[in-house]
Amino acid sequence: MKDSQDRPLINSIRFKLIAGLLAVVLPIVGYLVYNNYYSIKLVRNQVAELGSSTVSLYMDVVDKILDSVDAYLLRFIIEERVFSPLETTVSKNSDAYQLERIRISQKMNEDMYYHQMLDFTFIYTTIHDELIFVPNQQKVGSAVNWNWRDVRSALSDFFLSQQYEERFEQRWFDMKINEDYYLMRVIRSGKLYMGMGIQVDNLLGPMQMLDLGDHVISLFTNELNEPLKNDHRQAIDYSFVNDSYKLTNVDNQDYLIVGKASSKGSFNLVALVPDKVILEKLPFLLRVTYLIAGAFALIVVIAVFALRKIVLLPIHRLLFAMRKAKEGSLDVRIPAYRSSTEFRIMNDTFNDMVEEIQQLKIEIYEEQLAKQQAELKQLQLQINPHFFLNSLNIVYYLAKDKKYALIQDLSLSLIQYFRFMFRSGADVVPLSDEIKHTENYLRIQTFRFPHSLTYQTEVEETLLSVPLPPLIIQTFVENSVKYAIDTDHSIHIQITAEQVSSDRLRIRIRDTGKGFPDQMLQMLQNDEIPSPANGEKIGIWNVTRRLELLYGGQATITFSNDNGAVVEIVMPLKQTDA
């Protein structure tokens, strides 16, 4: 008998799965499609007719509400036509103008008790360029999310933009204010514009009590068929067909859309009915669905045993090997065993890939180490020229004053200083050497500021041999000398080093100067280390970068002000391999 491994097509997973599923599923699916297509179409038509009738009925109710509001608005304008102080050039600060303004506001506020649907009314006078805004006090006290100040501000911007000349002709129109939508009505009366607004959600609220189903979505749309609410779903085409329905797909789900346009404004009422809800109401379809579910349950039981051997076990072996490789065990390999053609190819490919990755990882790791070492050397060398120029400047002025004894003392200190600098090419130095070097630096600075600088170092004796990157203490001390010393006042610099846990070292550099400027301190506390591109604050960036390279994020630097600048460095007692 010929081995099945010699027949890759027949032995492939794709052939086995497709052949098995088609043999079972196609007869069932064909029967279902043939017997239920007409039923589904019939039920959709019935649901669409019911939904269209309900939407039309509610839209008629909304139009009647808006019609009554229109009648009130026109009646108010006719009855209160005595707007003389508001329509004349009389000063806004006059008593007549203010009294009329208060009277009109009270009148509109009282009328809103008889028009509960209104959210606010307003009058805008073009002569005085003022908006008289009256919110519905009942809703101000109950609607937590309604902010009438935002509405007032939006209306003021609306009239300032001169858009009202175009939009008030459209009868009722929509306006978005913050996250809410409103239907607006504006009528011109002489040099005044009177209007009112209704929150769209308030109009839609009573519709939720109608029997449209739990999953039906109802909302208002504008003349461009855009929803008048914040819709979290993907972009939906809310356009509808009068006296009929339309199907649309949203998030891989079909919806039946029915709608009705308003006769009072440029907006529509739309209802979306999930197609799956419609189909669930078909008793026959439900019985067929149960039958299919039972058939597929039986198929699943049979398929599990078949797929376990053909698919699940090979996939389990492959996933186990991939998980081991992800955890870092690149020496894992999938042994050869009898399986489908695709899995044999995947197993061989995985074994080859892991072997190549293992070799490539070694090469990349070695390359990164060499790159970090080179970068570290370059960062350390950036410190030397800065102090060298300051030292020559001190020697120059001492020679100019013929202070030869001080020159000899300073020269000895400089020799010791630069001897350390020349050996600072090492990644780390003992803490004792770094402290001695920093003290030597401070002694040199006392030549420059003999009456303005004092210092003190406190280091636990058990920590003197702890390795740390060179020049990290001297860098911050140098910053203190540069920015804190004031010739009119003396400053004191204190350096302490102590062990704060079994494996952590804390170094604190404190001075009694003015401290960090507020803006700079905020940047440093937010880890916004100044870029060295402009040549300023390069010392802080240098130390931060070197600690990152040497300790891989296990070292931290904090900055604060406490009667002067305070810098704290916390790092491991022993250098890591990062």
XYZ file of C-alpha atoms in Angstrom:
578
model
C 0.000 0.000 0.000
C 1.368 3.375 -0.965
C 2.234 5.630 1.968
C -0.151 8.575 2.379
C 2.849 10.868 2.843
C 3.491 10.470 -0.887
C 0.074 12.054 -1.583
C 0.392 15.595 -0.139
C -2.933 16.899 -1.490
C -5.067 14.116 -0.038
C -3.089 14.181 3.201
C -3.381 17.991 3.679
C -5.494 19.480 6.465
C -7.276 21.757 4.041
C -8.530 18.831 1.914
C -9.613 16.781 4.928
C -11.501 19.626 6.607
C -13.201 20.948 3.486
C -14.205 17.513 2.236
C -15.653 16.472 5.603
C -17.551 19.699 6.273
C -18.993 19.961 2.756
C -20.280 16.405 2.895
C -22.309 17.190 6.044
C -23.127 20.907 5.897
C -24.075 21.516 2.250
C -27.276 19.391 2.279
C -28.459 21.069 5.486
C -27.650 24.580 4.302
C -29.310 23.998 0.935
C -32.474 22.759 2.578
C -32.525 25.723 4.956
C -32.050 28.312 2.222
C -34.697 26.744 -0.010
C -37.403 26.501 2.650
C -36.918 29.750 4.558
C -36.038 32.412 2.003
C -39.646 33.348 1.346
C -40.552 33.275 5.059
C -37.718 35.611 5.936
C -38.737 38.079 3.253
C -42.362 37.992 4.375
C -41.509 38.618 8.011
C -39.211 41.485 7.076
C -42.027 43.155 5.165
C -44.382 42.740 8.130
C -41.844 44.101 10.614
C -41.018 46.993 8.281
C -44.695 47.868 7.928
C -45.203 47.803 11.684
C -42.040 49.783 12.329
C -42.869 52.342 9.642
C -46.352 52.837 11.088
C -44.957 53.289 14.602
C -42.283 55.736 13.437
C -44.810 57.715 11.394
C -47.186 57.848 14.358
C -44.512 59.117 16.717
C -43.183 61.626 14.172
C -46.705 63.006 13.859
C -46.759 63.393 17.648
C -43.412 65.193 17.558
C -44.594 67.484 14.759
C -47.692 68.353 16.796
C -45.477 69.205 19.770
C -43.310 71.403 17.595
C -46.398 72.954 16.019
C -47.725 73.902 19.449
C -44.324 75.384 20.314
C -44.397 77.374 17.052
C -47.841 78.679 17.947
C -46.622 79.711 21.379
C -43.601 81.463 19.849
C -45.728 83.441 17.389
C -48.289 84.252 20.082
C -45.546 85.471 22.422
C -44.143 87.752 19.724
C -47.591 89.207 18.982
C -48.564 89.661 22.639
C -45.174 90.997 23.747
C -44.561 93.183 20.684
C -43.848 96.055 23.073
C -40.100 95.381 22.912
C -39.386 99.081 22.509
C -36.439 99.354 24.948
C -34.856 96.256 23.426
C -35.308 97.478 19.841
C -34.156 101.055 20.354
C -30.715 102.514 20.820
C -31.370 103.221 24.455
C -28.390 102.356 26.662
C -28.197 98.827 27.988
C -27.502 100.300 31.414
C -30.673 102.339 31.487
C -33.433 101.452 33.941
C -36.001 101.072 31.166
C -33.866 98.592 29.299
C -33.024 96.546 32.389
C -36.638 96.487 33.598
C -37.861 95.337 30.187
C -35.129 92.706 30.080
C -36.160 91.346 33.506
C -39.854 91.377 32.575
C -39.311 89.467 29.352
C -37.091 86.894 31.142
C -39.709 86.320 33.835
C -42.446 85.989 31.238
C -40.489 83.372 29.235
C -39.621 81.509 32.437
C -43.287 81.369 33.495
C -44.405 80.188 30.048
C -41.998 77.249 30.113
C -44.068 75.701 32.914
C -46.726 75.090 30.260
C -44.211 73.776 27.699
C -42.269 71.136 29.607
C -40.525 69.902 26.462
C -38.584 73.177 26.047
C -35.052 73.297 27.440
C -34.532 77.040 27.001
C -35.821 80.182 25.278
C -33.899 83.274 24.268
C -34.101 86.693 22.621
C -31.190 88.197 20.705
C -31.159 91.936 20.005
C -29.021 93.011 17.060
C -28.928 96.621 18.213
C -27.335 95.885 21.580
C -25.730 92.610 20.456
C -27.008 90.892 23.606
C -28.489 87.459 24.235
C -31.268 87.163 26.810
C -31.129 83.477 27.710
C -33.713 81.758 29.930
C -33.143 78.056 30.777
C -35.923 75.769 31.934
C -35.432 75.943 35.701
C -37.068 72.545 36.261
C -34.473 70.863 34.031
C -31.592 72.857 35.482
C -32.428 71.341 38.840
C -32.954 67.756 37.661
C -30.816 67.062 34.583
C -27.314 66.486 35.920
C -25.664 66.400 32.513
C -27.288 69.574 31.199
C -25.046 72.644 31.496
C -27.009 75.756 30.509
C -23.853 77.905 30.669
C -22.354 75.937 27.761
C -25.614 76.300 25.845
C -25.665 80.040 26.425
C -22.063 80.367 25.274
C -22.763 78.324 22.122
C -25.794 80.483 21.267
C -23.738 83.649 21.699
C -21.103 82.275 19.321
C -23.883 81.272 16.906
C -25.197 84.821 16.620
C -21.731 86.366 16.541
C -20.866 84.139 13.552
C -23.807 85.628 11.585
C -25.078 82.100 10.781
C -28.552 82.894 12.034
C -29.344 84.880 8.881
C -29.180 81.589 6.944
C -30.422 78.992 9.399
C -33.531 80.584 10.925
C -35.212 80.343 7.523
C -35.068 76.528 7.787
C -37.809 76.328 10.399
C -36.639 73.781 13.010
C -32.948 72.958 12.552
C -30.352 71.000 14.530
C -27.377 72.345 16.487
C -24.679 70.422 18.380
C -23.546 71.930 21.697
C -20.728 70.040 23.397
C -21.856 66.383 23.257
C -25.600 67.108 23.020
C -27.852 67.850 20.048
C -30.715 70.373 20.080
C -33.578 71.225 17.753
C -33.666 75.004 17.379
C -36.408 77.407 16.233
C -35.626 81.079 15.578
C -38.112 83.747 14.392
C -37.230 87.302 13.513
C -39.356 90.168 14.793
C -38.076 93.530 13.740
C -34.573 93.865 15.108
C -35.028 91.000 17.542
C -34.606 87.245 17.133
C -36.604 85.040 19.444
C -35.916 81.338 19.626
C -36.066 78.188 21.690
C -34.347 74.835 21.874
C -35.323 71.275 22.710
C -32.775 68.587 23.488
C -33.145 65.792 20.947
C -32.950 63.087 23.631
C -36.009 64.621 25.337
C -38.045 64.183 22.157
C -36.843 60.633 21.716
C -37.418 59.583 25.328
C -41.162 58.750 25.151
C -40.575 56.622 22.063
C -38.663 54.111 24.188
C -41.978 53.187 25.812
C -43.419 52.040 22.485
C -43.311 48.333 21.718
C -40.495 48.287 19.165
C -38.491 45.494 20.788
C -35.551 45.464 23.173
C -32.903 45.614 20.471
C -34.439 48.281 18.211
C -32.403 51.463 17.837
C -34.366 54.688 17.329
C -32.837 58.116 16.766
C -33.258 61.409 14.950
C -31.133 62.331 11.910
C -30.594 65.607 10.093
C -31.231 66.374 6.434
C -27.849 64.799 5.589
C -28.925 61.568 7.314
C -26.360 62.103 10.095
C -27.364 60.928 13.597
C -28.318 63.606 16.135
C -26.571 61.718 18.937
C -23.090 60.397 19.701
C -23.109 57.017 17.979
C -20.402 54.562 19.112
C -21.003 52.256 16.157
C -19.107 52.457 12.893
C -20.280 54.778 10.126
C -23.891 53.894 9.252
C -25.920 54.940 6.259
C -29.103 56.199 7.958
C -30.868 57.067 4.722
C -34.282 55.412 4.377
C -36.927 54.695 1.750
C -40.363 56.234 2.259
C -43.142 53.690 2.903
C -40.660 50.817 2.660
C -37.466 49.553 4.263
C -33.788 49.211 3.497
C -31.183 46.747 4.765
C -27.758 47.937 5.830
C -24.758 46.210 7.398
C -23.082 47.581 10.538
C -20.264 45.809 12.364
C -21.009 42.615 10.405
C -24.661 42.755 11.476
C -27.643 43.480 9.213
C -30.172 46.151 10.189
C -33.591 46.948 8.733
C -34.069 50.733 8.479
C -37.417 52.550 8.387
C -37.938 56.280 8.802
C -40.186 59.336 8.470
C -39.256 62.929 7.666
C -40.602 65.743 9.825
C -42.997 68.259 8.344
C -41.821 70.934 10.770
C -38.084 70.920 10.198
C -35.068 69.477 8.429
C -34.790 66.269 10.467
C -36.029 62.678 10.384
C -36.963 59.904 12.788
C -35.251 56.596 11.992
C -35.573 53.130 13.548
C -33.039 50.306 13.069
C -34.242 46.772 13.713
C -31.559 44.033 13.956
C -32.219 41.445 11.293
C -31.371 38.636 13.694
C -34.184 39.800 15.996
C -36.619 39.592 13.108
C -35.552 36.062 12.285
C -35.857 34.997 15.902
C -39.586 35.714 15.700
C -40.067 33.037 13.062
C -41.343 29.879 14.844
C -40.525 27.686 11.882
C -37.054 29.134 11.592
C -36.532 28.558 15.304
C -37.397 24.894 14.946
C -35.035 24.595 12.016
C -32.392 26.414 14.027
C -32.778 23.941 16.903
C -32.507 21.091 14.458
C -29.369 22.576 12.946
C -27.929 23.170 16.400
C -28.512 19.541 17.336
C -27.025 18.351 14.051
C -23.996 20.512 14.469
C -23.584 19.368 18.076
C -23.367 15.833 16.790
C -20.960 16.984 14.097
C -18.795 18.687 16.698
C -18.607 15.514 18.815
C -17.518 13.495 15.808
C -15.202 16.227 14.538
C -13.448 16.573 17.892
C -12.165 13.039 17.809
C -11.072 13.372 14.189
C -9.522 16.821 14.562
C -7.758 15.859 17.762
C -5.498 13.476 15.917
C -5.282 15.415 12.644
C -4.992 18.987 13.974
C -5.052 19.431 17.758
C -2.136 17.230 18.747
C 0.229 18.613 16.061
C -0.801 22.172 16.961
C -0.236 21.421 20.643
C 3.283 20.202 19.926
C 4.004 23.258 17.812
C 2.581 25.693 20.407
C 4.529 24.015 23.203
C 7.776 24.440 21.241
C 6.907 28.072 20.354
C 6.126 28.847 24.019
C 9.476 27.437 25.067
C 11.229 29.501 22.394
C 9.369 32.635 23.545
C 10.570 32.025 27.105
C 14.136 31.976 25.820
C 14.765 28.228 25.417
C 16.102 28.451 21.887
C 17.509 24.934 22.096
C 13.984 23.453 21.840
C 13.263 21.326 18.735
C 10.131 19.522 17.480
C 10.897 15.818 16.976
C 9.911 14.094 13.714
C 6.657 12.106 13.812
C 3.924 10.993 11.406
C 1.620 13.938 10.643
C -0.044 15.885 7.846
C 2.052 17.490 5.133
C 1.496 21.058 6.378
C 2.557 20.239 9.928
C 5.689 18.454 8.741
C 6.634 21.566 6.766
C 5.837 23.864 9.720
C 7.834 21.722 12.171
C 10.881 21.632 9.908
C 10.604 25.375 9.276
C 10.288 26.072 13.005
C 13.371 24.001 13.831
C 15.415 25.804 11.162
C 14.105 29.214 12.241
C 14.896 28.668 15.933
C 18.409 27.584 15.089
C 18.971 30.698 12.959
C 17.474 32.961 15.638
C 19.729 31.429 18.260
C 22.803 32.201 16.189
C 21.535 35.660 15.212
C 20.743 36.554 18.836
C 24.311 35.792 19.861
C 25.683 37.991 17.083
C 23.313 40.879 17.832
C 24.019 40.689 21.569
C 27.755 40.908 20.969
C 27.253 43.819 18.582
C 25.069 45.709 21.099
C 27.639 45.225 23.848
C 30.362 46.655 21.625
C 28.119 49.588 20.666
C 27.234 50.372 24.285
C 30.864 50.243 25.322
C 31.831 52.678 22.545
C 28.967 55.020 23.446
C 29.911 54.914 27.120
C 33.522 55.891 26.360
C 32.358 58.800 24.235
C 29.960 60.065 26.915
C 32.687 60.008 29.567
C 35.116 61.951 27.403
C 32.567 64.751 26.944
C 33.109 65.848 30.539
C 36.860 66.567 30.450
C 37.112 69.784 28.313
C 34.523 71.595 30.431
C 36.608 71.557 33.606
C 39.927 71.907 31.802
C 39.121 75.445 30.589
C 37.987 76.565 34.059
C 41.227 75.225 35.590
C 43.454 77.111 33.136
C 41.505 80.260 33.894
C 42.240 79.921 37.638
C 45.974 79.322 36.993
C 46.083 82.378 34.749
C 44.714 84.750 37.392
C 46.943 83.306 40.149
C 50.016 83.797 37.934
C 48.869 87.313 37.127
C 48.765 88.081 40.863
C 52.185 86.297 41.366
C 50.771 83.912 43.952
C 53.326 81.230 43.260
C 52.697 79.197 46.416
C 49.031 78.919 45.525
C 49.978 78.003 41.954
C 52.110 75.137 43.267
C 49.280 73.943 45.524
C 46.763 74.280 42.689
C 49.054 72.543 40.199
C 49.390 69.556 42.545
C 45.606 69.377 42.830
C 45.263 69.628 39.066
C 47.787 66.820 38.578
C 45.777 64.575 40.870
C 42.551 65.644 39.186
C 43.723 64.917 35.643
C 45.411 61.693 36.710
C 41.954 60.513 37.687
C 40.458 61.830 34.465
C 42.990 59.983 32.368
C 42.158 56.723 34.107
C 38.385 57.355 33.962
C 38.054 55.409 30.754
C 36.986 52.477 32.943
C 33.285 51.694 33.163
C 33.322 51.833 36.975
C 35.629 53.024 39.759
C 35.509 52.473 43.547
C 33.325 54.910 45.446
C 36.393 55.981 47.458
C 38.165 57.131 44.265
C 35.108 59.060 43.106
C 34.814 60.792 46.497
C 38.534 61.683 46.543
C 38.294 63.032 43.011
C 35.241 65.130 43.930
C 36.969 66.486 47.047
C 40.000 67.336 44.912
C 37.704 69.192 42.496
C 36.147 71.150 45.358
C 39.600 72.066 46.724
C 40.464 73.464 43.309
C 37.235 75.505 43.306
C 38.075 76.992 46.706
C 41.006 78.712 44.977
C 38.478 80.414 42.776
C 35.929 81.127 45.527
C 37.996 81.287 48.742
C 35.281 82.900 50.876
C 32.144 81.588 49.148
C 32.479 77.790 49.190
C 32.628 75.110 51.894
C 31.964 71.393 51.567
C 31.585 68.186 53.553
C 31.530 64.478 52.603
C 29.994 61.656 54.659
C 30.469 58.105 53.373
C 29.953 54.832 55.225
C 33.261 53.036 55.409
C 31.724 49.747 54.239
C 30.739 51.400 50.961
C 34.160 52.702 49.905
C 34.830 49.707 47.665
C 31.418 49.752 45.939
C 31.876 50.185 42.165
C 30.023 52.988 40.370
C 30.393 54.946 37.103
C 33.113 57.625 37.289
C 32.291 61.340 37.495
C 28.581 60.987 38.393
C 29.061 62.745 41.753
C 31.551 65.307 40.427
C 29.124 66.245 37.620
C 26.357 67.361 40.005
C 28.871 69.005 42.339
C 30.170 70.956 39.356
C 26.592 72.066 38.578
C 26.212 73.296 42.167
C 29.432 75.303 41.872
C 28.371 76.717 38.519
C 24.792 77.722 39.392
C 24.608 78.030 43.186
C 27.685 80.090 44.156
C 26.958 83.750 44.765
C 29.970 85.941 45.618
C 27.790 87.875 48.066
C 26.813 84.764 50.027
C 28.701 81.607 50.860
C 27.270 78.190 50.054
C 27.868 74.792 51.555
C 27.920 71.551 49.541
C 27.264 68.283 51.356
C 27.836 64.820 49.869
C 26.526 61.691 51.585
C 26.578 58.026 50.561
C 24.633 55.375 52.480
C 23.187 51.912 52.043
C 19.365 52.029 51.978
C 18.699 48.299 51.543
C 20.554 45.041 51.139
C 21.368 45.778 47.508
C 20.811 49.531 47.018
C 23.134 52.531 47.407
C 21.916 56.130 47.788
C 24.109 59.148 47.031
C 22.818 62.620 47.949
C 24.358 65.918 46.741
C 22.907 68.966 48.514
C 23.826 72.662 48.354
C 22.552 75.762 50.137
C 22.100 77.843 47.001
C 18.916 79.096 45.374
C 17.912 75.643 44.161
C 16.648 74.573 40.766
C 14.504 77.091 38.836
C 10.829 76.085 38.943
C 10.574 75.376 35.228
C 13.784 73.323 35.162
C 12.771 71.404 38.328
C 9.412 70.499 36.814
C 11.124 69.216 33.654
C 13.606 67.130 35.651
C 10.886 65.663 37.894
C 8.899 64.696 34.769
C 11.962 62.899 33.347
C 12.247 65.536 30.609
C 16.046 65.593 30.603
C 17.281 68.588 28.560
C 18.722 67.572 25.189
C 22.499 68.024 24.804
C 22.026 69.262 21.241
C 22.360 72.916 22.280
C 25.345 72.277 24.533
C 23.529 73.174 27.776
C 22.778 70.893 30.716
C 24.854 68.196 29.039
C 26.122 66.940 32.421
C 22.692 65.794 33.636
C 21.935 64.109 30.331
C 25.410 62.500 30.359
C 24.983 60.953 33.811
C 21.430 59.797 33.060
C 22.527 58.147 29.828
C 25.505 56.384 31.412
C 23.396 55.016 34.285
C 20.893 53.717 31.752
C 23.609 51.976 29.740
C 25.326 50.451 32.773
C 22.322 49.515 34.939
C 19.502 49.012 32.450
C 16.864 51.074 34.281
C 17.738 49.850 37.811
C 19.280 53.217 38.762
C 17.161 56.352 39.402
C 17.871 60.072 39.852
C 15.486 62.432 41.690
C 15.666 66.233 41.877
C 14.140 68.532 44.486
C 14.557 71.844 46.336
C 15.053 71.935 50.109
C 16.776 75.176 51.128
C 18.846 74.610 48.008
C 19.182 72.029 45.265
C 19.047 68.338 46.211
C 20.018 65.458 43.904
C 19.567 61.824 44.952
C 20.987 58.876 43.014
C 19.861 55.349 43.923
C 21.669 52.446 42.237
C 22.528 48.788 42.788
C 25.456 48.035 45.073
C 26.900 45.854 42.325
C 26.940 46.588 38.636
C 24.413 44.570 36.599
C 25.064 42.767 33.336
C 22.566 44.949 31.454
